[in-house]
Tab-separated table of C-alpha atoms in Angstrom:
chain	number	residue	atom	x	y	z
H	256	UNK	CA	-17.319	-31.219	26.254
H	257	UNK	CA	-18.409	-29.197	28.651
H	258	UNK	CA	-19.697	-25.287	27.827
H	259	UNK	CA	-17.006	-23.670	29.264
H	260	UNK	CA	-14.218	-25.891	27.523
H	261	UNK	CA	-16.753	-24.790	24.598
H	262	UNK	CA	-17.089	-20.969	25.218
H	263	UNK	CA	-13.406	-21.233	25.352
H	264	UNK	CA	-12.538	-23.205	22.276
H	265	UNK	CA	-14.956	-20.827	20.739
H	266	UNK	CA	-13.114	-17.513	21.767
H	267	UNK	CA	-9.872	-19.215	20.750
H	268	UNK	CA	-10.632	-19.265	17.180
H	269	UNK	CA	-12.492	-15.945	17.659
H	270	UNK	CA	-9.613	-14.429	18.151
H	271	UNK	CA	-7.036	-16.283	16.016
H	272	UNK	CA	-9.438	-15.749	13.225
H	273	UNK	CA	-9.296	-11.960	13.843
H	274	UNK	CA	-5.428	-11.282	13.336
H	275	UNK	CA	-3.356	-11.478	10.153
H	276	UNK	CA	-0.331	-12.105	11.053
H	277	UNK	CA	3.005	-12.488	9.078
H	278	UNK	CA	6.286	-15.075	9.685
H	279	UNK	CA	9.311	-15.086	7.691
H	280	UNK	CA	10.482	-17.366	4.853
H	281	UNK	CA	8.780	-18.677	1.335
H	282	UNK	CA	7.288	-21.533	3.275
H	283	UNK	CA	5.116	-21.165	5.726
H	284	UNK	CA	6.373	-22.765	8.796
H	285	UNK	CA	5.300	-24.827	10.884
H	286	UNK	CA	3.842	-22.924	13.027
H	287	UNK	CA	2.042	-21.285	10.510
H	288	UNK	CA	-0.392	-24.103	9.339
H	289	UNK	CA	-0.757	-25.781	12.840
H	290	UNK	CA	-2.304	-21.901	14.122
H	291	UNK	CA	-4.639	-22.296	10.954
H	292	UNK	CA	-5.771	-25.203	11.011
H	293	UNK	CA	-6.126	-24.121	15.213
H	294	UNK	CA	-8.922	-21.012	13.057
H	295	UNK	CA	-6.467	-18.482	12.174
H	296	UNK	CA	-8.643	-17.180	8.843
H	297	UNK	CA	-5.519	-14.762	7.396
H	298	UNK	CA	-2.000	-14.466	6.818
H	299	UNK	CA	-0.430	-11.123	5.260
H	300	UNK	CA	2.734	-11.020	2.884
H	301	UNK	CA	5.614	-8.922	2.192
H	302	UNK	CA	8.810	-9.267	0.069
H	303	UNK	CA	10.092	-11.407	2.354
H	304	UNK	CA	7.932	-14.150	1.607
H	305	UNK	CA	8.074	-13.970	-2.167
H	306	UNK	CA	11.286	-15.173	-4.396
H	307	UNK	CA	9.253	-15.623	-7.735
H	308	UNK	CA	5.055	-16.119	-9.444
H	309	UNK	CA	6.170	-19.226	-8.975
H	310	UNK	CA	7.454	-19.943	-6.019
H	311	UNK	CA	4.004	-17.662	-4.232
H	312	UNK	CA	1.570	-20.055	-6.598
H	313	UNK	CA	3.320	-22.629	-4.256
H	314	UNK	CA	3.210	-21.335	-0.102
H	315	UNK	CA	-0.473	-19.990	-1.268
H	316	UNK	CA	-1.335	-23.376	-2.827
H	317	UNK	CA	0.628	-25.108	0.963
H	318	UNK	CA	-1.896	-23.294	3.369
H	319	UNK	CA	-4.991	-24.020	1.509
H	320	UNK	CA	-4.157	-27.774	2.454
H	321	UNK	CA	-4.560	-26.557	5.989
H	322	UNK	CA	-7.885	-24.405	5.372
H	323	UNK	CA	-9.082	-23.657	1.511
H	324	UNK	CA	-10.911	-20.385	2.263
H	325	UNK	CA	-7.387	-18.709	4.592
H	326	UNK	CA	-7.417	-15.115	3.466
H	327	UNK	CA	-4.137	-15.059	1.485
H	328	UNK	CA	-3.342	-10.923	2.401
H	329	UNK	CA	-0.762	-9.084	1.126
H	330	UNK	CA	0.344	-4.898	-0.244
H	331	UNK	CA	0.249	-4.942	-3.372
H	332	UNK	CA	0.154	-1.330	-4.165
H	333	UNK	CA	2.179	-1.360	-7.707
H	334	UNK	CA	4.293	1.749	-7.719
H	335	UNK	CA	6.105	2.337	-5.549
H	336	UNK	CA	5.285	-0.552	-3.306
H	337	UNK	CA	5.716	-3.986	-5.118
H	338	UNK	CA	5.523	-7.006	-2.800
H	339	UNK	CA	5.163	-9.138	-6.235
H	340	UNK	CA	7.952	-7.403	-7.509
H	341	UNK	CA	9.993	-5.855	-4.324
H	342	UNK	CA	13.724	-7.077	-5.850
H	343	UNK	CA	12.866	-5.966	-9.880
H	344	UNK	CA	10.102	-2.540	-9.586
H	345	UNK	CA	6.381	-2.559	-10.910
H	346	UNK	CA	5.299	-3.949	-13.885
H	347	UNK	CA	2.588	-1.512	-12.754
H	348	UNK	CA	2.559	2.649	-11.993
H	349	UNK	CA	1.267	4.167	-8.960
H	350	UNK	CA	-1.481	5.828	-8.226
H	351	UNK	CA	-0.363	9.458	-9.367
H	352	UNK	CA	0.790	8.168	-12.735
H	353	UNK	CA	-2.956	6.761	-12.796
H	354	UNK	CA	-4.057	9.885	-11.701
H	355	UNK	CA	-2.259	11.953	-14.229
H	356	UNK	CA	-3.952	10.353	-17.377
H	357	UNK	CA	-7.030	10.196	-15.508
H	358	UNK	CA	-8.922	7.566	-17.329
H	359	UNK	CA	-11.330	5.430	-15.035
H	360	UNK	CA	-11.345	2.857	-17.615
H	361	UNK	CA	-7.263	2.594	-18.066
H	362	UNK	CA	-7.529	2.737	-14.030
H	363	UNK	CA	-10.021	-0.408	-14.382
H	364	UNK	CA	-8.238	-2.089	-16.167
H	365	UNK	CA	-4.743	-1.657	-14.677
H	366	UNK	CA	-6.134	-3.327	-11.067
H	367	UNK	CA	-7.913	-5.699	-12.855
H	368	UNK	CA	-4.411	-7.348	-14.630
H	369	UNK	CA	-2.883	-6.622	-10.856
H	370	UNK	CA	-5.639	-8.869	-9.235
H	371	UNK	CA	-5.506	-11.281	-12.442
H	372	UNK	CA	-1.922	-11.652	-11.568
H	373	UNK	CA	-2.369	-11.747	-7.780
H	374	UNK	CA	-5.546	-13.990	-8.634
H	375	UNK	CA	-2.838	-16.723	-10.057
H	376	UNK	CA	-0.333	-16.336	-6.868
H	377	UNK	CA	-3.137	-17.308	-5.271
H	378	UNK	CA	-3.323	-14.085	-3.166
H	379	UNK	CA	-7.194	-12.688	-2.394
H	380	UNK	CA	-7.060	-9.668	-0.606
H	381	UNK	CA	-5.328	-6.863	-1.467
H	382	UNK	CA	-3.941	-4.160	0.968
H	383	UNK	CA	-5.099	-1.278	-2.150
H	384	UNK	CA	-6.115	1.453	-2.587
H	385	UNK	CA	-5.165	4.560	-1.290
H	386	UNK	CA	-7.872	6.162	-1.537
H	387	UNK	CA	-6.447	9.341	0.805
H	388	UNK	CA	-6.391	12.770	-1.208
H	389	UNK	CA	-3.286	13.732	-1.148
H	390	UNK	CA	-3.927	17.616	-0.246
H	391	UNK	CA	-0.443	18.015	2.368
H	392	UNK	CA	2.407	17.930	-1.023
H	393	UNK	CA	4.858	17.611	2.304
H	394	UNK	CA	3.238	14.652	3.448
H	395	UNK	CA	5.976	11.761	3.898
H	396	UNK	CA	4.378	8.559	3.297
H	397	UNK	CA	1.220	8.932	0.631
H	398	UNK	CA	2.523	11.454	-2.271
H	399	UNK	CA	2.923	8.806	-5.620
H	400	UNK	CA	0.707	6.857	-3.725
H	401	UNK	CA	-2.415	8.496	-3.196
H	402	UNK	CA	-3.967	9.067	-7.561
H	403	UNK	CA	-3.766	13.418	-5.787
H	404	UNK	CA	-5.213	16.289	-5.471
H	405	UNK	CA	-8.213	16.918	-6.245
H	406	UNK	CA	-10.765	15.059	-4.458
H	407	UNK	CA	-12.909	14.273	-7.209
H	408	UNK	CA	-9.792	12.431	-9.413
H	409	UNK	CA	-9.807	10.346	-6.211
H	410	UNK	CA	-12.546	9.526	-6.030
H	411	UNK	CA	-13.870	8.497	-9.352
H	412	UNK	CA	-9.915	6.242	-9.266
H	413	UNK	CA	-10.434	5.307	-6.238
H	414	UNK	CA	-14.315	3.249	-7.671
H	415	UNK	CA	-12.682	2.307	-11.019
H	416	UNK	CA	-9.454	0.243	-9.481
H	417	UNK	CA	-11.800	-1.258	-6.594
H	418	UNK	CA	-14.410	-2.544	-8.965
H	419	UNK	CA	-11.351	-3.640	-11.128
H	420	UNK	CA	-9.279	-5.647	-8.709
H	421	UNK	CA	-12.384	-7.387	-7.402
H	422	UNK	CA	-13.517	-8.835	-10.516
H	423	UNK	CA	-10.144	-10.509	-10.512
H	424	UNK	CA	-11.145	-11.878	-7.496
H	425	UNK	CA	-9.085	-10.786	-5.675
H	426	UNK	CA	-10.805	-8.598	-2.627
H	427	UNK	CA	-9.185	-5.003	-2.263
H	428	UNK	CA	-8.658	-3.310	1.456
H	429	UNK	CA	-9.160	0.738	0.835
H	430	UNK	CA	-7.186	1.995	2.604
H	431	UNK	CA	-6.421	4.960	4.968
H	432	UNK	CA	-9.484	5.881	6.848
H	433	UNK	CA	-10.436	8.233	7.441
H	434	UNK	CA	-7.457	10.042	4.671
H	435	UNK	CA	-4.010	10.054	5.725
H	436	UNK	CA	-3.391	12.953	2.980
H	437	UNK	CA	-3.590	16.495	5.059
H	438	UNK	CA	-0.467	14.342	7.234
H	439	UNK	CA	3.348	15.800	8.129
H	440	UNK	CA	4.016	13.086	10.178
H	441	UNK	CA	3.771	9.659	8.761
H	442	UNK	CA	2.718	7.043	11.312
H	443	UNK	CA	5.058	4.258	11.580
H	444	UNK	CA	7.332	6.130	13.260
H	445	UNK	CA	4.745	9.008	15.153
H	446	UNK	CA	0.702	9.589	15.455
H	447	UNK	CA	0.277	11.996	12.981
H	448	UNK	CA	-3.321	15.089	13.404
H	449	UNK	CA	-5.171	16.612	10.901
H	450	UNK	CA	-6.542	19.704	12.177
H	451	UNK	CA	-9.544	19.967	9.992
H	452	UNK	CA	-13.050	20.503	10.458
H	453	UNK	CA	-16.250	18.186	9.753
H	454	UNK	CA	-17.457	20.471	7.027
H	455	UNK	CA	-12.895	20.096	5.321
H	456	UNK	CA	-13.191	16.341	6.038
H	457	UNK	CA	-16.987	15.889	4.207
H	458	UNK	CA	-16.252	17.323	0.989
H	459	UNK	CA	-12.405	16.334	0.930
H	460	UNK	CA	-11.215	13.280	2.989
H	461	UNK	CA	-14.141	10.923	3.379
H	462	UNK	CA	-15.827	11.456	0.019
H	463	UNK	CA	-13.291	8.437	-2.075
H	464	UNK	CA	-14.119	6.563	0.908
H	465	UNK	CA	-17.365	6.956	0.176
H	466	UNK	CA	-16.891	5.808	-3.060
H	467	UNK	CA	-15.681	2.766	-2.672
H	468	UNK	CA	-18.230	1.634	-0.814
H	469	UNK	CA	-20.343	2.561	-3.962
H	470	UNK	CA	-18.496	0.288	-5.968
H	471	UNK	CA	-18.670	-2.319	-2.883
H	472	UNK	CA	-14.987	-2.275	-1.658
H	473	UNK	CA	-15.181	-5.153	0.586
H	474	UNK	CA	-12.828	-4.034	3.617
H	475	UNK	CA	-11.382	-0.742	4.219
H	476	UNK	CA	-7.919	-0.473	6.247
H	477	UNK	CA	-8.301	2.220	9.697
H	478	UNK	CA	-5.632	5.129	9.650
H	479	UNK	CA	-3.248	5.298	12.726
H	480	UNK	CA	-3.808	8.988	13.279
H	481	UNK	CA	-5.044	11.064	15.231
H	482	UNK	CA	-8.812	13.562	13.625
H	483	UNK	CA	-9.838	16.329	16.600
H	484	UNK	CA	-12.220	16.504	14.737
H	485	UNK	CA	-14.310	13.412	14.597
H	486	UNK	CA	-12.635	11.811	17.730
H	487	UNK	CA	-9.944	13.997	20.522
H	488	UNK	CA	-8.308	11.859	22.089
H	489	UNK	CA	-7.930	8.144	20.949
H	490	UNK	CA	-6.495	8.086	16.591
H	491	UNK	CA	-8.864	6.310	13.786
H	492	UNK	CA	-7.352	2.650	14.209
H	493	UNK	CA	-8.983	2.759	18.204
H	494	UNK	CA	-11.900	5.098	17.588
H	495	UNK	CA	-15.746	4.357	18.143
H	496	UNK	CA	-16.876	6.788	17.009
H	497	UNK	CA	-14.803	6.795	13.681
H	498	UNK	CA	-14.743	3.322	13.137
H	499	UNK	CA	-18.507	2.742	14.126
H	500	UNK	CA	-20.068	6.383	14.262
H	501	UNK	CA	-18.613	7.631	11.028
H	502	UNK	CA	-17.681	4.276	9.195
H	503	UNK	CA	-20.240	2.395	9.904
H	504	UNK	CA	-23.655	4.167	10.814
H	505	UNK	CA	-22.766	7.984	8.174
H	506	UNK	CA	-21.485	5.931	6.059
H	507	UNK	CA	-23.245	2.371	6.395
H	508	UNK	CA	-20.884	0.317	5.210
H	509	UNK	CA	-20.700	-2.984	5.844
H	510	UNK	CA	-17.825	-4.764	4.945
H	511	UNK	CA	-14.514	-6.139	6.672
H	512	UNK	CA	-12.466	-3.394	8.752
H	513	UNK	CA	-9.158	-4.187	9.074
H	514	UNK	CA	-6.562	-2.338	11.015
H	515	UNK	CA	-2.809	-0.113	9.197
H	516	UNK	CA	-0.109	-2.444	11.108
H	517	UNK	CA	-0.508	-1.959	14.601
H	518	UNK	CA	3.499	-2.268	15.280
H	519	UNK	CA	4.066	1.128	13.549
H	520	UNK	CA	5.035	2.994	15.996
H	521	UNK	CA	2.206	5.204	15.998
H	522	UNK	CA	0.434	2.499	18.027
H	523	UNK	CA	2.913	0.716	19.571
H	524	UNK	CA	5.253	3.033	20.682
H	525	UNK	CA	1.439	4.993	22.687
H	526	UNK	CA	-0.643	2.191	23.499
H	527	UNK	CA	1.095	-1.137	23.002
H	528	UNK	CA	0.165	-3.853	20.222
H	529	UNK	CA	-1.921	-5.936	23.230
H	530	UNK	CA	-4.010	-2.850	24.457
H	531	UNK	CA	-4.152	-1.657	21.347
H	532	UNK	CA	-5.059	-4.361	19.435
H	533	UNK	CA	-7.842	-5.188	21.779
H	534	UNK	CA	-9.224	-1.281	21.815
H	535	UNK	CA	-9.639	-1.516	17.964
H	536	UNK	CA	-11.705	-4.620	17.872
H	537	UNK	CA	-13.602	-3.080	21.320
H	538	UNK	CA	-14.122	-0.116	18.582
H	539	UNK	CA	-15.569	-1.792	15.804
H	540	UNK	CA	-11.957	-3.403	13.165
H	541	UNK	CA	-13.436	-6.591	12.675
H	542	UNK	CA	-9.174	-7.811	11.167
H	543	UNK	CA	-5.951	-7.071	13.146
H	544	UNK	CA	-2.814	-6.668	10.889
H	545	UNK	CA	0.059	-6.713	12.396
H	546	UNK	CA	3.204	-8.670	10.349
H	547	UNK	CA	5.214	-6.011	8.782
H	548	UNK	CA	8.211	-5.733	11.180
H	549	UNK	CA	6.264	-8.605	13.828
H	550	UNK	CA	6.380	-11.682	12.281
H	551	UNK	CA	6.413	-14.965	14.117
H	552	UNK	CA	4.474	-17.221	16.401
H	553	UNK	CA	5.122	-15.489	19.692
H	554	UNK	CA	3.644	-12.236	18.786
H	555	UNK	CA	0.260	-14.592	17.059
H	556	UNK	CA	-0.364	-15.521	20.521
H	557	UNK	CA	-0.072	-12.724	22.685
H	558	UNK	CA	-2.689	-11.013	20.704
H	559	UNK	CA	-5.102	-13.738	20.846
H	560	UNK	CA	-4.757	-14.274	25.109
H	561	UNK	CA	-4.847	-10.315	25.186
H	562	UNK	CA	-8.088	-10.942	22.982
H	563	UNK	CA	-9.706	-13.438	25.553
H	564	UNK	CA	-8.022	-11.977	28.118
H	565	UNK	CA	-9.798	-8.951	27.533
H	566	UNK	CA	-13.404	-10.805	26.899
H	567	UNK	CA	-13.272	-12.752	30.360
H	568	UNK	CA	-11.897	-9.604	32.266
H	569	UNK	CA	-15.476	-6.522	30.394
H	570	UNK	CA	-13.389	-5.282	28.650
H	571	UNK	CA	-14.113	-6.437	25.223
H	572	UNK	CA	-17.863	-7.869	24.670
H	573	UNK	CA	-17.663	-11.420	23.793
H	574	UNK	CA	-20.491	-10.603	21.030
H	575	UNK	CA	-18.253	-7.987	19.378
H	576	UNK	CA	-15.177	-10.427	19.060
H	577	UNK	CA	-17.505	-12.074	17.755
H	578	UNK	CA	-19.246	-9.911	15.454
H	579	UNK	CA	-15.384	-9.960	13.998
H	580	UNK	CA	-14.505	-12.904	13.824
H	581	UNK	CA	-17.426	-14.049	11.458
H	582	UNK	CA	-17.137	-10.563	8.905
H	583	UNK	CA	-13.500	-12.453	8.188
H	584	UNK	CA	-14.724	-15.307	7.584
H	585	UNK	CA	-17.469	-13.755	5.481
H	586	UNK	CA	-14.395	-12.534	3.421
H	587	UNK	CA	-12.868	-15.938	3.442
H	588	UNK	CA	-15.802	-17.426	1.741
H	589	UNK	CA	-16.284	-14.404	-0.426
H	590	UNK	CA	-12.801	-15.578	-2.247
H	591	UNK	CA	-13.335	-19.562	-1.727
H	592	UNK	CA	-16.757	-18.900	-4.014
H	593	UNK	CA	-15.006	-16.413	-6.358
H	594	UNK	CA	-12.318	-18.353	-7.161
H	595	UNK	CA	-14.056	-20.864	-7.984
H	596	UNK	CA	-16.695	-19.378	-10.229
H	597	UNK	CA	-14.160	-17.979	-12.280
H	598	UNK	CA	-11.934	-21.132	-12.533
H	599	UNK	CA	-15.847	-23.000	-13.693
H	600	UNK	CA	-16.256	-24.114	-17.397
H	601	UNK	CA	-17.300	-21.683	-19.194
H	602	UNK	CA	-17.064	-18.270	-16.697
H	603	UNK	CA	-16.076	-15.404	-18.815
H	604	UNK	CA	-12.887	-13.540	-17.398
H	605	UNK	CA	-11.203	-10.834	-19.189
H	606	UNK	CA	-8.166	-11.804	-21.363
H	607	UNK	CA	-4.490	-10.971	-19.687
H	608	UNK	CA	-3.247	-7.469	-20.703
H	609	UNK	CA	1.038	-7.726	-20.185
H	610	UNK	CA	1.789	-4.838	-22.029
H	611	UNK	CA	-1.208	-2.165	-19.875
H	612	UNK	CA	1.051	-1.543	-17.015
H	613	UNK	CA	4.278	-0.032	-19.497
H	614	UNK	CA	1.663	1.662	-21.606
H	615	UNK	CA	0.210	2.792	-18.699
H	616	UNK	CA	3.252	4.371	-17.634
H	617	UNK	CA	3.858	6.402	-21.104
H	618	UNK	CA	0.420	7.963	-20.480
H	619	UNK	CA	1.265	9.395	-17.561
H	620	UNK	CA	5.367	11.208	-18.284
H	621	UNK	CA	4.806	14.744	-18.521
H	622	UNK	CA	8.019	16.652	-20.488
H	623	UNK	CA	9.306	20.396	-20.040
H	624	UNK	CA	11.653	21.605	-22.562
H	625	UNK	CA	13.026	21.158	-25.639
H	626	UNK	CA	14.293	17.242	-26.621
H	627	UNK	CA	16.490	18.876	-28.975
H	628	UNK	CA	18.560	20.746	-25.974
H	629	UNK	CA	19.401	17.991	-24.903
H	630	UNK	CA	20.490	16.618	-28.411
H	631	UNK	CA	22.800	14.245	-28.534
H	632	UNK	CA	22.911	12.629	-25.827
H	633	UNK	CA	26.183	9.854	-26.182
H	634	UNK	CA	26.449	7.451	-23.297
H	635	UNK	CA	25.032	9.861	-20.827
H	636	UNK	CA	26.020	9.830	-16.866
H	637	UNK	CA	23.083	9.348	-14.529
H	638	UNK	CA	22.457	11.001	-11.247
H	639	UNK	CA	20.551	9.415	-8.951
H	640	UNK	CA	19.087	11.478	-5.897
H	641	UNK	CA	18.594	8.968	-3.669
H	642	UNK	CA	16.278	10.073	-0.397
H	643	UNK	CA	16.122	7.629	2.586
H	644	UNK	CA	13.097	5.388	1.569
H	645	UNK	CA	9.483	5.617	3.562
H	646	UNK	CA	9.487	2.356	5.335
H	647	UNK	CA	5.881	1.457	3.078
H	648	UNK	CA	7.911	1.611	0.120
H	649	UNK	CA	10.452	-0.116	1.808
H	650	UNK	CA	14.918	0.489	0.408
H	651	UNK	CA	14.740	-3.100	-1.209
H	652	UNK	CA	13.400	-2.101	-4.282
H	653	UNK	CA	15.299	0.021	-7.454
H	654	UNK	CA	13.665	2.208	-8.626
H	655	UNK	CA	15.269	5.200	-11.602
H	656	UNK	CA	16.201	5.015	-15.012
H	657	UNK	CA	19.834	4.086	-15.019
H	658	UNK	CA	19.601	0.192	-15.842
H	659	UNK	CA	16.932	0.944	-18.058
H	660	UNK	CA	18.583	3.765	-20.021
H	661	UNK	CA	22.091	1.510	-20.122
H	662	UNK	CA	19.996	-1.362	-22.420
H	663	UNK	CA	18.415	1.274	-24.823
H	664	UNK	CA	22.310	3.936	-24.880
H	665	UNK	CA	24.824	1.947	-24.611
H	666	UNK	CA	27.726	2.871	-22.944
H	667	UNK	CA	25.554	4.653	-20.119
H	668	UNK	CA	27.142	5.461	-16.897
H	669	UNK	CA	25.913	5.722	-13.116
H	670	UNK	CA	25.614	6.693	-9.840
H	671	UNK	CA	23.548	6.578	-6.664
H	672	UNK	CA	24.026	10.250	-4.651
H	673	UNK	CA	23.203	9.840	-0.940
H	674	UNK	CA	21.937	13.111	1.015
H	675	UNK	CA	24.490	15.545	1.349
H	676	UNK	CA	25.428	15.005	-2.217
H	677	UNK	CA	26.503	18.417	-4.629
H	678	UNK	CA	26.896	19.096	-8.402
H	679	UNK	CA	29.810	19.269	-7.586
H	680	UNK	CA	30.662	15.771	-6.882
H	681	UNK	CA	28.077	14.986	-9.728
H	682	UNK	CA	30.044	16.728	-11.846
H	683	UNK	CA	33.262	15.667	-10.170
H	684	UNK	CA	31.785	11.663	-12.008
H	685	UNK	CA	30.533	12.748	-14.904
H	686	UNK	CA	33.322	14.425	-16.854
H	687	UNK	CA	32.471	15.761	-20.374
H	688	UNK	CA	28.997	13.465	-20.137
H	689	UNK	CA	25.204	14.322	-20.192
H	690	UNK	CA	24.115	14.479	-17.115
H	691	UNK	CA	20.376	12.435	-16.275
H	692	UNK	CA	19.274	13.790	-12.949
H	693	UNK	CA	17.305	11.923	-10.992
H	694	UNK	CA	15.175	12.543	-7.922
H	695	UNK	CA	12.620	11.582	-6.032
H	696	UNK	CA	10.445	14.327	-4.067
H	697	UNK	CA	12.723	17.564	-4.876
H	698	UNK	CA	10.816	19.328	-2.898
H	699	UNK	CA	10.859	17.466	-0.182
H	700	UNK	CA	14.232	17.483	-0.479
H	701	UNK	CA	16.358	21.095	0.330
H	702	UNK	CA	19.743	19.450	-0.797
H	703	UNK	CA	18.187	17.948	-4.001
H	704	UNK	CA	17.045	21.452	-4.945
H	705	UNK	CA	20.132	22.830	-4.316
H	706	UNK	CA	22.581	20.799	-6.125
H	707	UNK	CA	20.037	20.505	-9.355
H	708	UNK	CA	20.287	24.432	-10.235
H	709	UNK	CA	24.287	24.643	-9.099
H	710	UNK	CA	23.937	21.378	-12.309
H	711	UNK	CA	22.321	23.446	-14.413
H	712	UNK	CA	24.078	26.333	-13.258
H	713	UNK	CA	26.902	24.552	-15.172
H	714	UNK	CA	24.954	22.579	-17.601
H	715	UNK	CA	22.430	23.726	-19.151
H	716	UNK	CA	21.971	21.037	-20.668
H	717	UNK	CA	21.123	18.691	-17.700
H	718	UNK	CA	18.312	16.021	-18.080
H	719	UNK	CA	16.138	16.353	-14.997
H	720	UNK	CA	13.757	13.077	-14.751
H	721	UNK	CA	11.099	13.405	-11.337
H	722	UNK	CA	10.273	10.629	-9.717
H	723	UNK	CA	7.484	11.627	-7.020
H	724	UNK	CA	5.709	13.985	-6.955
H	725	UNK	CA	6.086	16.807	-9.817
H	726	UNK	CA	6.277	19.999	-6.894
H	727	UNK	CA	9.462	21.705	-7.700
H	728	UNK	CA	9.440	24.533	-10.710
H	729	UNK	CA	10.757	22.151	-13.589
H	730	UNK	CA	14.774	22.201	-14.164
H	731	UNK	CA	17.359	21.216	-16.882
H	732	UNK	CA	17.468	21.376	-20.982
H	733	UNK	CA	14.527	18.968	-20.558
H	734	UNK	CA	12.186	18.300	-17.787
H	735	UNK	CA	10.362	15.090	-17.379
H	736	UNK	CA	7.750	14.295	-14.514
H	737	UNK	CA	7.350	9.860	-14.467
H	738	UNK	CA	5.166	10.469	-11.220
H	739	UNK	CA	6.106	7.584	-10.151
H	740	UNK	CA	9.123	5.243	-9.382
H	741	UNK	CA	7.965	1.905	-10.483
H	742	UNK	CA	10.262	0.042	-13.656
H	743	UNK	CA	7.699	0.940	-16.082
H	744	UNK	CA	7.986	4.491	-15.474
H	745	UNK	CA	11.990	4.172	-15.431
H	746	UNK	CA	11.798	3.033	-18.476
H	747	UNK	CA	9.028	4.741	-19.998
H	748	UNK	CA	11.629	8.042	-18.877
H	749	UNK	CA	14.152	6.309	-20.937
H	750	UNK	CA	12.655	5.822	-24.261
H	751	UNK	CA	11.843	9.669	-23.567
H	752	UNK	CA	15.616	10.437	-23.389
H	753	UNK	CA	16.487	7.554	-25.571
H	754	UNK	CA	14.025	9.338	-28.166
H	755	UNK	CA	12.431	5.773	-29.278
């Protein structure tokens, strides 16, 4: 092989190594297997790839027949953002519920059990936890995905989550650096901007990331946000000042830096995914996540070729691409060694804790009002006031309390009410039944609060269940805040209503 051919082959393999693409289907397409054999070191899985634990284990085994150390990444936060249980809802409460309990041992144990289930299925990189401090209650994309608005609480639970997840042999990817909590724009749709000074950033946004680094997080995900105090022109994902200057040099982080999805409009709509990917690697990112919306071989080849071309043209230093690829392979090797160590005879492993998610969800529930004022609850009518789900959560995962309550109280009926629905619509369907009104972030949706006020005025015994951020004033004879919309949160609320 000539020197030029060898260099080309090395560049191509390094360019493939830094990509984390997605694909369609519950088995790996031939093109994915071929690219893995050529140097692709990671893939990202989403709900579309998962039908059952056994199927997922078969899929990851299929990938590992091509490459034993392949990184299989997933966006499994638990709570509202689940891929493992996308069709039925998560067995684990999300971050806000864990923050509401504020027991770091519980958070660590929940993360360990979630990690154990991921590892059983062959998943070894989790794009979680969210370390964002939810300082803006109108944030459309973080909300219950944050441990809370208190900086120190978010920091200690971020660290506990990282420790628990990695104890199960699954690499944590702490996100969204340098902090997505103080935004009112969803980066899936546009470029958010955080206008705070350096002192505020250091005292608030960066604290949980420092805690995650101290806890040994193996990966950090960048945010597609503009922070003028750090870089007035480029979003964090594309900023050398933020990724290299702040994260690497100032915070001393040495692990893998992963971008948020490059097909999100904050990048794709402003820079394009090819140029954005080149700029991200040049800025200090090591891995390009591009699989949520784009899941085809053409995208992989376009990005591979864009990176190779950038090196040849001189806009991306060859050593920077090589360094990024080396970090990806290093993490892949960590996961391989960890998997082998946990499987070794005599290796100590924590026992499984299958009920820990429901136990945590029960502890997270808070109740205002008088249960007696809402009883007896015989064959209630559950009205779910449903906002449009953000892209990160998706609209395919069911939520609410209707199914769980029907299992406890025979004769329960239900209906779903989209934006524009009124109390009159609900009352007409409910008849004389006790109304259980289920909402999600009512404080962000005036139509919900209007409907709730009208319901309570006509039916004082109305029960209100808030499954988002509990910011609106409690309403109804019984007000239940679950701090998340996971399936186990719905079950915990249903148990309160049914008195069990």
